[in-house]
Short mmCIF file of C-alpha atoms in Angstrom, two decimals:
data_model
loop_
_atom_site.label_atom_id
_atom_site.label_comp_id
_atom_site.label_asym_id
_atom_site.label_seq_id
_atom_site.Cartn_x
_atom_site.Cartn_y
_atom_site.Cartn_z
CA MET M 1 -16.52 -20.03 37.25
CA ASN M 2 -20.28 -19.67 37.78
CA TYR M 3 -21.56 -16.21 37.02
CA LYS M 4 -23.16 -16.01 40.51
CA ASN M 5 -19.71 -16.19 42.07
CA PHE M 6 -18.21 -13.68 39.66
CA ASP M 7 -17.64 -10.13 40.92
CA PHE M 8 -19.08 -8.05 38.08
CA GLU M 9 -19.03 -4.88 40.17
CA ALA M 10 -15.29 -5.20 40.79
CA MET M 11 -14.70 -5.54 37.05
CA GLU M 12 -16.75 -2.39 36.42
CA ALA M 13 -14.83 -0.48 39.09
CA ARG M 14 -11.53 -1.12 37.32
CA ILE M 15 -12.61 0.51 34.05
CA PRO M 16 -10.72 3.77 33.37
CA LYS M 17 -13.03 6.65 32.47
CA GLY M 18 -12.81 10.26 31.38
CA GLU M 19 -10.42 9.90 28.43
CA VAL M 20 -10.31 8.64 24.86
CA ARG M 21 -9.10 5.03 24.93
CA THR M 22 -8.35 3.08 21.76
CA ARG M 23 -6.96 -0.37 21.25
CA PHE M 24 -5.10 -2.29 18.59
CA ALA M 25 -5.97 -5.94 19.00
CA PRO M 26 -4.14 -8.09 16.44
CA SER M 27 -4.18 -11.86 16.29
CA PRO M 28 -0.74 -13.52 16.31
CA THR M 29 -1.36 -15.25 12.99
CA GLY M 30 1.45 -13.90 10.78
CA TYR M 31 3.02 -10.72 9.55
CA MET M 32 1.59 -7.22 9.80
CA HIS M 33 -0.09 -6.64 6.43
CA VAL M 34 -0.71 -3.12 5.16
CA GLY M 35 -4.38 -3.03 6.19
CA ASN M 36 -3.48 -4.14 9.70
CA LEU M 37 -0.77 -1.51 9.93
CA ARG M 38 -3.22 1.16 8.82
CA THR M 39 -5.68 0.07 11.53
CA ALA M 40 -2.90 0.34 14.12
CA LEU M 41 -1.94 3.77 12.80
CA TYR M 42 -5.47 5.20 12.85
CA THR M 43 -6.08 3.75 16.31
CA TRP M 44 -2.86 5.26 17.64
CA LEU M 45 -3.47 8.62 15.94
CA ILE M 46 -6.99 8.94 17.38
CA ALA M 47 -5.66 8.36 20.89
CA ARG M 48 -2.68 10.66 20.52
CA ASN M 49 -4.71 13.45 18.90
CA ALA M 50 -7.09 13.39 21.88
CA GLY M 51 -4.38 13.04 24.51
CA GLY M 52 -5.81 9.65 25.41
CA SER M 53 -4.46 6.12 25.86
CA PHE M 54 -3.49 3.56 23.23
CA ILE M 55 -3.81 -0.06 24.35
CA LEU M 56 -2.22 -3.13 22.80
CA ARG M 57 -4.22 -6.32 23.26
CA ILE M 58 -3.26 -9.71 21.82
CA GLU M 59 -6.25 -11.72 20.60
CA ASP M 60 -5.09 -15.31 20.66
CA THR M 61 -8.34 -17.15 21.31
CA ASP M 62 -8.08 -18.89 17.91
CA GLN M 63 -5.24 -21.23 18.83
CA GLY M 64 -5.63 -23.13 15.55
CA ARG M 65 -4.31 -20.10 13.62
CA PHE M 66 -1.55 -19.21 16.07
CA VAL M 67 1.84 -18.69 14.38
CA GLU M 68 5.03 -19.09 16.40
CA GLY M 69 6.91 -15.80 16.62
CA ALA M 70 3.99 -13.69 15.34
CA THR M 71 3.56 -11.87 18.66
CA GLU M 72 7.20 -10.77 18.50
CA VAL M 73 6.56 -9.46 14.96
CA ILE M 74 3.68 -7.35 16.33
CA TYR M 75 5.86 -5.88 19.08
CA ARG M 76 8.76 -5.23 16.71
CA THR M 77 6.62 -3.62 14.02
CA LEU M 78 4.81 -1.27 16.39
CA THR M 79 8.09 -0.32 18.08
CA GLU M 80 9.86 0.36 14.77
CA CYS M 81 6.91 2.47 13.66
CA GLY M 82 6.91 4.53 16.85
CA LEU M 83 3.38 3.41 17.76
CA THR M 84 4.06 3.29 21.48
CA TRP M 85 1.39 1.75 23.68
CA ASP M 86 0.39 2.94 27.14
CA GLU M 87 -0.99 -0.40 28.28
CA GLY M 88 -0.31 -3.90 27.04
CA PRO M 89 0.96 -7.39 27.79
CA ASP M 90 4.53 -6.25 28.40
CA VAL M 91 3.86 -2.98 30.24
CA GLY M 92 0.74 -3.91 32.20
CA GLY M 93 -2.01 -1.48 33.10
CA PRO M 94 -5.16 -1.03 35.18
CA VAL M 95 -7.21 -3.61 33.28
CA ALA M 96 -4.62 -6.39 32.86
CA PRO M 97 -4.19 -9.01 31.55
CA TYR M 98 -3.97 -7.85 27.93
CA VAL M 99 -3.75 -11.28 26.29
CA GLN M 100 -7.15 -12.86 25.62
CA SER M 101 -6.11 -16.41 26.46
CA GLU M 102 -5.09 -15.13 29.91
CA ARG M 103 -8.59 -13.68 30.34
CA LYS M 104 -10.46 -16.87 29.45
CA ASP M 105 -12.09 -17.19 32.88
CA THR M 106 -13.74 -13.80 32.32
CA TYR M 107 -15.94 -14.63 29.35
CA LEU M 108 -18.11 -17.53 30.51
CA PRO M 109 -19.64 -15.63 33.46
CA TYR M 110 -20.71 -12.84 31.11
CA ALA M 111 -22.21 -15.35 28.68
CA GLU M 112 -24.08 -17.02 31.55
CA LEU M 113 -25.33 -13.63 32.70
CA LEU M 114 -26.74 -13.08 29.21
CA ILE M 115 -28.51 -16.43 29.45
CA GLU M 116 -30.13 -15.36 32.72
CA LYS M 117 -31.19 -12.09 31.09
CA GLY M 118 -32.77 -14.01 28.19
CA HIS M 119 -30.30 -12.72 25.57
CA ALA M 120 -28.36 -15.98 25.05
CA TYR M 121 -28.99 -19.70 25.28
CA TYR M 122 -27.25 -23.07 25.54
CA CYS M 123 -27.16 -24.88 22.20
CA PHE M 124 -26.49 -28.60 22.03
CA CYS M 125 -26.76 -29.02 18.25
CA GLU M 126 -23.86 -30.63 16.43
CA LYS M 127 -22.42 -28.10 14.02
CA THR M 128 -19.02 -27.83 12.42
CA GLU M 129 -16.98 -24.65 12.48
CA SER M 130 -17.09 -24.46 8.69
CA GLU M 131 -20.89 -24.41 8.83
CA GLU M 132 -20.75 -21.66 11.44
CA ASP M 133 -18.37 -19.61 9.34
CA SER M 134 -20.62 -19.89 6.32
CA GLY M 135 -23.44 -18.29 8.29
CA ASP M 136 -25.67 -21.22 7.33
CA PHE M 137 -27.64 -21.40 10.55
CA ASN M 138 -31.44 -21.26 10.59
CA ARG M 139 -32.30 -20.17 14.10
CA ALA M 140 -36.00 -20.77 13.52
CA ALA M 141 -35.22 -24.45 13.12
CA ASP M 142 -32.91 -24.60 16.14
CA PRO M 143 -34.65 -26.70 18.81
CA CYS M 144 -32.34 -25.32 21.52
CA ARG M 145 -33.44 -21.70 21.16
CA ASN M 146 -36.74 -22.36 22.91
CA LEU M 147 -35.58 -24.85 25.53
CA SER M 148 -36.54 -23.89 29.06
CA LEU M 149 -33.60 -22.67 31.11
CA ASP M 150 -34.10 -25.45 33.64
CA GLU M 151 -33.98 -28.14 30.95
CA ALA M 152 -30.88 -26.59 29.33
CA LYS M 153 -29.08 -26.38 32.68
CA ALA M 154 -29.94 -30.02 33.41
CA ARG M 155 -28.35 -31.09 30.12
CA VAL M 156 -25.26 -29.00 30.90
CA ALA M 157 -25.04 -30.58 34.38
CA ALA M 158 -25.27 -34.01 32.77
CA GLY M 159 -22.10 -33.26 30.81
CA GLU M 160 -23.65 -32.77 27.39
CA PRO M 161 -21.38 -30.70 25.08
CA TYR M 162 -22.75 -27.26 24.25
CA VAL M 163 -22.03 -23.83 22.87
CA ILE M 164 -23.61 -20.59 24.06
CA ARG M 165 -25.36 -18.58 21.37
CA GLN M 166 -26.54 -15.01 21.30
CA LYS M 167 -30.33 -14.82 21.18
CA ILE M 168 -31.08 -12.30 18.45
CA PRO M 169 -34.59 -10.75 18.68
CA SER M 170 -36.94 -12.46 16.23
CA GLU M 171 -38.56 -9.26 15.06
CA GLY M 172 -37.72 -5.61 14.51
CA SER M 173 -34.47 -4.06 13.43
CA THR M 174 -31.16 -2.89 14.89
CA THR M 175 -29.62 0.47 14.08
CA PHE M 176 -26.03 1.31 14.79
CA HIS M 177 -23.99 4.42 14.09
CA ASP M 178 -20.60 4.44 12.45
CA ALA M 179 -18.37 7.52 12.37
CA ILE M 180 -17.64 6.96 8.67
CA TYR M 181 -20.79 5.32 7.27
CA GLY M 182 -23.40 7.03 9.47
CA ASP M 183 -26.53 5.21 10.68
CA ILE M 184 -27.03 1.69 9.35
CA THR M 185 -30.21 -0.30 10.02
CA VAL M 186 -30.56 -4.05 9.54
CA GLU M 187 -33.52 -6.35 10.02
CA ASN M 188 -33.00 -8.68 12.95
CA SER M 189 -34.32 -11.54 10.88
CA THR M 190 -31.14 -11.35 8.76
CA LEU M 191 -28.83 -11.86 11.77
CA ASP M 192 -27.74 -15.31 12.91
CA ASP M 193 -27.54 -16.43 16.53
CA GLN M 194 -23.76 -16.24 16.65
CA VAL M 195 -21.76 -18.47 18.97
CA LEU M 196 -20.40 -16.63 22.02
CA ILE M 197 -18.71 -19.51 23.85
CA LYS M 198 -17.35 -22.48 21.90
CA ARG M 199 -17.47 -26.13 22.97
CA ASP M 200 -13.94 -25.90 24.36
CA GLY M 201 -15.03 -23.07 26.67
CA MET M 202 -13.11 -20.42 24.75
CA PRO M 203 -14.93 -17.29 23.57
CA THR M 204 -15.39 -16.48 19.93
CA TYR M 205 -13.59 -13.48 18.50
CA ASN M 206 -16.80 -11.44 18.33
CA PHE M 207 -17.81 -12.04 21.93
CA ALA M 208 -14.37 -11.59 23.47
CA ASN M 209 -14.02 -8.30 21.60
CA VAL M 210 -17.14 -6.83 23.12
CA ILE M 211 -16.36 -7.99 26.65
CA ASP M 212 -12.75 -6.82 26.53
CA ASP M 213 -13.55 -3.50 24.86
CA HIS M 214 -16.06 -2.70 27.60
CA LEU M 215 -13.90 -3.87 30.50
CA MET M 216 -10.92 -1.92 29.13
CA GLY M 217 -12.95 1.26 28.73
CA ILE M 218 -12.42 1.44 24.96
CA THR M 219 -14.15 4.52 23.56
CA HIS M 220 -13.29 4.16 19.85
CA VAL M 221 -13.17 0.87 17.96
CA VAL M 222 -11.29 1.03 14.64
CA ARG M 223 -11.58 -1.93 12.29
CA GLY M 224 -12.06 -2.87 8.66
CA SER M 225 -15.39 -2.39 6.89
CA GLU M 226 -15.66 -6.18 6.57
CA TYR M 227 -16.84 -6.08 10.20
CA LEU M 228 -19.81 -3.85 9.41
CA SER M 229 -22.00 -6.94 9.12
CA SER M 230 -21.07 -7.94 12.68
CA ALA M 231 -21.71 -4.50 14.17
CA PRO M 232 -25.48 -5.03 14.75
CA LYS M 233 -24.73 -8.09 16.83
CA TYR M 234 -22.10 -6.15 18.79
CA ASN M 235 -24.70 -3.44 19.42
CA LEU M 236 -27.24 -5.93 20.66
CA LEU M 237 -24.66 -7.36 23.08
CA TYR M 238 -23.84 -3.91 24.47
CA GLU M 239 -27.55 -3.16 24.84
CA SER M 240 -28.20 -6.53 26.50
CA PHE M 241 -25.64 -5.72 29.18
CA GLY M 242 -26.80 -2.10 29.45
CA TRP M 243 -23.35 -0.82 28.46
CA ALA M 244 -22.39 2.35 26.58
CA ILE M 245 -21.62 1.67 22.93
CA PRO M 246 -18.20 2.87 21.74
CA THR M 247 -17.67 4.99 18.64
CA TYR M 248 -17.36 2.64 15.67
CA VAL M 249 -14.83 3.60 12.99
CA HIS M 250 -15.05 1.17 10.08
CA CYS M 251 -12.39 1.74 7.42
CA SER M 252 -12.72 0.86 3.75
CA PRO M 253 -10.39 -1.87 2.46
CA VAL M 254 -6.94 -1.38 1.00
CA MET M 255 -7.08 -2.72 -2.56
CA ARG M 256 -4.40 -4.14 -4.85
CA ASP M 257 -6.40 -2.88 -7.82
CA GLN M 258 -9.97 -1.85 -8.62
CA HIS M 259 -11.32 -5.33 -7.95
CA ASN M 260 -9.05 -7.16 -5.49
CA LYS M 261 -8.24 -6.55 -1.85
CA MET M 262 -4.63 -6.76 -0.80
CA SER M 263 -3.83 -10.20 0.52
CA LYS M 264 -0.72 -11.98 1.74
CA ARG M 265 -2.02 -15.06 -0.08
CA HIS M 266 -1.70 -13.19 -3.37
CA GLY M 267 1.83 -12.04 -2.67
CA ASP M 268 0.98 -8.51 -1.57
CA PRO M 269 3.61 -7.06 0.74
CA SER M 270 3.47 -6.91 4.51
CA TYR M 271 5.24 -4.20 6.49
CA GLU M 272 8.26 -6.48 6.84
CA ASP M 273 8.23 -7.14 3.10
CA LEU M 274 8.21 -3.41 2.36
CA LYS M 275 11.20 -2.91 4.68
CA ALA M 276 13.02 -5.74 2.89
CA LEU M 277 12.21 -4.08 -0.46
CA GLY M 278 14.10 -0.98 0.64
CA TYR M 279 11.32 1.28 1.90
CA ILE M 280 12.01 3.24 5.07
CA THR M 281 9.58 3.23 7.97
CA PRO M 282 8.62 6.95 8.06
CA ALA M 283 7.74 6.86 4.35
CA ILE M 284 5.67 3.69 4.80
CA LEU M 285 3.76 5.25 7.71
CA ASN M 286 3.12 8.51 5.87
CA TYR M 287 1.86 6.71 2.77
CA VAL M 288 -0.24 4.13 4.62
CA THR M 289 -1.93 6.89 6.66
CA LEU M 290 -3.03 8.54 3.43
CA LEU M 291 -4.54 5.27 2.15
CA GLY M 292 -8.13 6.19 2.93
CA TRP M 293 -7.55 9.38 4.93
CA SER M 294 -6.80 12.93 3.90
CA PRO M 295 -6.07 16.08 5.91
CA ARG M 296 -8.53 18.95 5.95
CA GLY M 297 -8.35 22.74 5.94
CA GLU M 298 -5.03 24.44 5.43
CA GLN M 299 -3.25 21.08 5.35
CA ALA M 300 -5.47 19.68 2.58
CA GLU M 301 -2.90 19.97 -0.21
CA ARG M 302 0.01 18.67 1.84
CA GLU M 303 1.30 15.10 1.55
CA ILE M 304 4.48 14.78 3.61
CA PHE M 305 3.97 14.57 7.38
CA SER M 306 5.96 13.28 10.31
CA LEU M 307 4.17 10.89 12.65
CA GLN M 308 3.96 13.62 15.29
CA GLU M 309 2.46 16.05 12.77
CA LEU M 310 -0.13 13.44 11.82
CA ALA M 311 -1.03 12.97 15.47
CA GLU M 312 -1.63 16.71 15.78
CA ILE M 313 -3.97 17.00 12.77
CA PHE M 314 -5.60 13.55 12.53
CA ASP M 315 -9.38 13.78 12.41
CA ILE M 316 -11.81 10.89 11.94
CA THR M 317 -13.85 12.98 9.51
CA GLY M 318 -10.96 12.75 7.04
CA ILE M 319 -11.42 8.96 6.66
CA SER M 320 -12.99 8.02 3.32
CA LYS M 321 -15.72 5.50 2.58
CA SER M 322 -14.09 4.66 -0.75
CA PRO M 323 -11.60 1.79 -1.01
CA ALA M 324 -7.96 2.88 -1.24
CA ILE M 325 -5.73 1.42 -3.94
CA PHE M 326 -2.18 0.62 -2.90
CA ASP M 327 0.01 2.30 -5.51
CA ILE M 328 3.64 1.20 -5.40
CA VAL M 329 4.64 4.09 -7.69
CA LYS M 330 3.23 6.55 -5.18
CA LEU M 331 5.03 4.78 -2.35
CA ASN M 332 8.27 5.08 -4.36
CA TYR M 333 7.68 8.83 -4.54
CA PHE M 334 7.15 9.09 -0.79
CA ASN M 335 10.21 6.97 -0.11
CA SER M 336 12.46 9.03 -2.37
CA GLU M 337 11.22 12.25 -0.75
CA TYR M 338 12.02 10.91 2.71
CA ILE M 339 15.44 9.68 1.62
CA ARG M 340 16.32 13.08 0.19
CA ALA M 341 15.18 14.78 3.39
CA MET M 342 17.41 12.64 5.62
CA THR M 343 20.54 14.13 7.11
CA PRO M 344 23.71 12.75 5.49
CA GLU M 345 24.41 10.86 8.70
CA GLU M 346 20.93 9.27 8.76
CA PHE M 347 21.14 8.20 5.14
CA HIS M 348 24.65 6.81 5.56
CA ALA M 349 23.46 4.66 8.49
CA ALA M 350 20.43 3.39 6.54
CA ALA M 351 22.38 2.76 3.33
CA LEU M 352 25.53 1.25 4.85
CA PRO M 353 24.42 -2.43 4.77
CA TYR M 354 23.52 -2.09 1.08
CA ILE M 355 26.72 -0.23 0.24
CA THR M 356 28.98 -2.75 1.94
CA SER M 357 27.19 -5.63 0.23
CA ALA M 358 27.83 -4.07 -3.19
CA GLY M 359 31.21 -2.34 -3.08
CA PRO M 360 34.71 -3.66 -2.42
CA GLU M 361 36.21 -3.25 1.01
CA GLY M 362 38.08 -0.13 2.01
CA MET M 363 36.05 2.40 0.04
CA ASP M 364 34.82 5.69 1.48
CA THR M 365 31.24 4.75 2.35
CA THR M 366 30.42 8.29 3.47
CA LEU M 367 31.33 9.60 0.00
CA ILE M 368 29.36 6.80 -1.67
CA ALA M 369 26.30 7.61 0.44
CA SER M 370 26.54 11.30 -0.47
CA LEU M 371 26.59 10.37 -4.17
CA LEU M 372 23.60 8.03 -3.79
CA GLN M 373 21.23 10.05 -1.63
CA GLN M 374 19.70 12.16 -4.41
CA ARG M 375 19.64 9.23 -6.85
CA CYS M 376 17.91 6.64 -4.70
CA GLU M 377 14.20 5.72 -4.60
CA LYS M 378 14.65 2.66 -2.43
CA LEU M 379 17.56 1.36 -0.40
CA THR M 380 17.51 -1.81 -2.47
CA ASP M 381 18.37 0.29 -5.54
CA ILE M 382 21.87 0.76 -4.11
CA PRO M 383 23.60 -2.55 -4.98
CA ALA M 384 22.73 -2.27 -8.68
CA GLN M 385 24.06 1.29 -8.75
CA LEU M 386 27.36 0.24 -7.19
CA ASP M 387 28.02 -3.13 -8.84
CA PHE M 388 30.69 -1.65 -11.15
CA LEU M 389 32.84 -0.69 -8.16
CA LYS M 390 33.43 -4.29 -7.24
CA GLU M 391 34.03 -5.50 -10.76
CA LEU M 392 34.16 -3.79 -14.15
CA PRO M 393 31.27 -5.20 -16.17
CA GLU M 394 31.56 -6.36 -19.75
CA TYR M 395 30.52 -3.43 -21.90
CA SER M 396 30.19 -2.39 -25.55
CA ILE M 397 32.45 0.28 -26.99
CA GLU M 398 29.26 1.90 -28.30
CA LEU M 399 28.97 3.44 -24.82
CA TYR M 400 31.86 5.73 -25.70
CA THR M 401 29.71 7.44 -28.34
CA ASN M 402 27.76 10.31 -26.80
CA LYS M 403 26.31 13.15 -28.86
CA LYS M 404 26.03 15.55 -25.94
CA SER M 405 29.67 15.04 -25.02
CA LYS M 406 30.66 14.96 -28.71
CA THR M 407 32.55 11.72 -28.35
CA ASP M 408 32.85 8.55 -30.37
CA ALA M 409 35.19 5.55 -30.25
CA ALA M 410 38.05 7.33 -32.00
CA ILE M 411 37.82 10.50 -29.90
CA SER M 412 37.50 8.43 -26.73
CA LEU M 413 40.63 6.47 -27.57
CA GLU M 414 42.46 9.76 -28.07
CA MET M 415 41.25 11.11 -24.72
CA LEU M 416 42.16 7.97 -22.79
CA ASN M 417 45.63 7.85 -24.29
CA ALA M 418 46.11 11.50 -23.36
CA THR M 419 44.74 11.33 -19.80
CA LEU M 420 46.41 8.06 -18.78
CA PRO M 421 49.87 9.57 -18.20
CA ILE M 422 48.31 12.60 -16.55
CA LEU M 423 46.55 10.39 -14.02
CA GLU M 424 49.66 8.23 -13.60
CA GLY M 425 51.49 11.39 -12.57
CA ILE M 426 49.21 12.17 -9.62
CA ASN M 427 51.01 11.28 -6.38
CA ASP M 428 48.31 12.31 -3.88
CA TRP M 429 45.19 10.50 -5.15
CA THR M 430 42.41 12.84 -4.01
CA ILE M 431 39.21 13.99 -5.68
CA ASP M 432 40.51 17.54 -5.89
CA ASN M 433 43.80 16.49 -7.49
CA ILE M 434 42.05 14.20 -9.98
CA HIS M 435 39.63 17.02 -10.80
CA ASP M 436 42.36 19.61 -11.31
CA ALA M 437 44.48 17.32 -13.49
CA LEU M 438 41.67 16.43 -15.91
CA ILE M 439 40.08 19.88 -16.05
CA ASN M 440 43.46 21.55 -16.60
CA TYR M 441 44.08 19.21 -19.54
CA ALA M 442 40.68 20.05 -21.05
CA THR M 443 41.20 23.78 -20.57
CA ALA M 444 44.72 23.75 -22.00
CA ASN M 445 43.48 22.01 -25.14
CA GLU M 446 40.26 24.07 -25.36
CA PHE M 447 38.12 20.94 -25.04
CA LYS M 448 34.68 20.85 -23.43
CA ASN M 449 35.03 19.09 -20.08
CA ALA M 450 32.61 16.36 -21.12
CA LYS M 451 34.79 15.41 -24.09
CA VAL M 452 37.52 14.39 -21.64
CA LEU M 453 35.41 13.13 -18.74
CA TRP M 454 32.91 10.93 -20.62
CA PRO M 455 35.52 8.46 -21.97
CA VAL M 456 37.29 8.32 -18.59
CA ARG M 457 34.02 7.54 -16.76
CA ILE M 458 32.97 4.89 -19.28
CA ALA M 459 36.35 3.20 -19.04
CA MET M 460 36.20 3.10 -15.24
CA ALA M 461 32.51 2.18 -14.83
CA GLY M 462 31.50 0.32 -17.99
CA LYS M 463 28.05 1.95 -17.78
CA THR M 464 26.49 5.29 -18.69
CA ILE M 465 24.59 5.98 -15.45
CA THR M 466 26.58 6.09 -12.24
CA PRO M 467 26.41 7.79 -8.86
CA GLY M 468 29.14 10.38 -9.12
CA GLY M 469 31.29 11.32 -12.08
CA ALA M 470 34.80 10.56 -13.27
CA PHE M 471 36.54 12.26 -10.33
CA GLU M 472 34.59 10.45 -7.58
CA ILE M 473 34.74 7.07 -9.34
CA ALA M 474 38.48 7.33 -9.88
CA TYR M 475 38.99 8.22 -6.23
CA LEU M 476 36.78 5.39 -4.95
CA LEU M 477 38.45 2.79 -7.14
CA GLY M 478 41.90 3.89 -6.05
CA LYS M 479 44.74 4.81 -8.37
CA GLU M 480 45.85 1.31 -9.29
CA GLU M 481 42.38 0.01 -10.19
CA ALA M 482 41.35 3.22 -11.95
CA LEU M 483 44.42 3.13 -14.17
CA ARG M 484 43.96 -0.57 -14.85
CA ARG M 485 40.46 0.08 -16.13
CA ILE M 486 41.57 2.98 -18.32
CA ARG M 487 44.23 0.76 -19.87
CA LYS M 488 41.52 -1.86 -20.42
CA GLY M 489 39.42 0.80 -22.22
CA ILE M 490 42.38 1.74 -24.44
CA GLU M 491 42.85 -1.94 -25.25
CA LEU M 492 39.18 -2.40 -26.22
CA LEU M 493 39.06 0.73 -28.36
CA SER M 494 42.37 -0.04 -30.03
CA ALA M 495 41.20 -3.54 -30.96
CA ALA M 496 38.08 -2.08 -32.57
CA ASN M 497 39.95 0.43 -34.75
#
């Protein structure tokens, strides 16, 4: 569409005004890595804190990097995280469409308008994308920059392939303001004439961003600090059109360590990976929010927040310039705190798939969950804690020796021989009845409880650390299996003596 036939005024009239409007604009190129999730979080929190609108926009102009199913991952991740959007591809809105490839007829008229204004030009030079990406473009040597408009249009009309480039001023400097980094000034001579429209007619990421952000009324643009170098060129585009410049919020990178950024290529986890590793969504969100942001005032010393609480207190001034290091140990702490704070019903629902994969059928999963909740850092810890329920592991009789319980192999054999008939005599196999039978035996013989219970637990579990003690384990195993294991313990200890 020729820019002369394009209704710029109608596009301007659609722009919502009078509220904070933020956008999360991911590319459908893979999973949601931690840095991307943090950008989505900060963008959502800024909008919610101000009572504004959060927009989801899919930036799919780079079809070469498109990954099948990646858009669905974006939707699923945001939905799971509670980052609801007010406008987007699936819900519509006043400035639809919200997928860049569906807006492709919008960008060329704006690029042509820039050409007419003298802020862009047709370039017919052969140049590979890799050369463009390297920034190796000497605009002083570009013969197209100074072509007359009439000559350039004649070459376009003749069918000669071209790109449209931004015409950066040759002299002077550009200053832009960032909410985190303050005023930054760069010499225009250091900026390249970036491509706005590619040979296939599609816009570049940088150009489409500016056009869409303006036409969608975006007031705050949140992105990684790696885009700081592009900000001057964004500013010049806004100024060339005479548009208001949004508030820039550039966030420092999330680092794997002091020297390396997190990267999927290096095996660093995405949101989906963290879920698969047993981390729960509220803990992930809480921790990721604090990667580069901290609360102020009376909340300064606090660490645990719900998403709604974060929305109420989130302030851009709390975002740090310093890179944030992703600390898995710290995430483990957050996750364990959230797990412990769950209601028993919530934890049972979250833990059930892991419990059923580890324990034999027919066990009381509600009881198992209650035993696990205070002993669990991650949901994936559960199978290893329950493996003994399905099958008694091979174990050394050295486990029967415990100084605190004052037991050794000989004492343990004595205790198992004594408790076996007591347990055999229990008709109603309940935790309370098992408890009373064993404790009554210890009391009657003036033994410390541990002297009786340690050997019984080792015989039934074959390990020293278990969720629950002798009573709960015996109940979960059922009478027949519990007694079988105690007899097995007697057999092992007898053979060793």
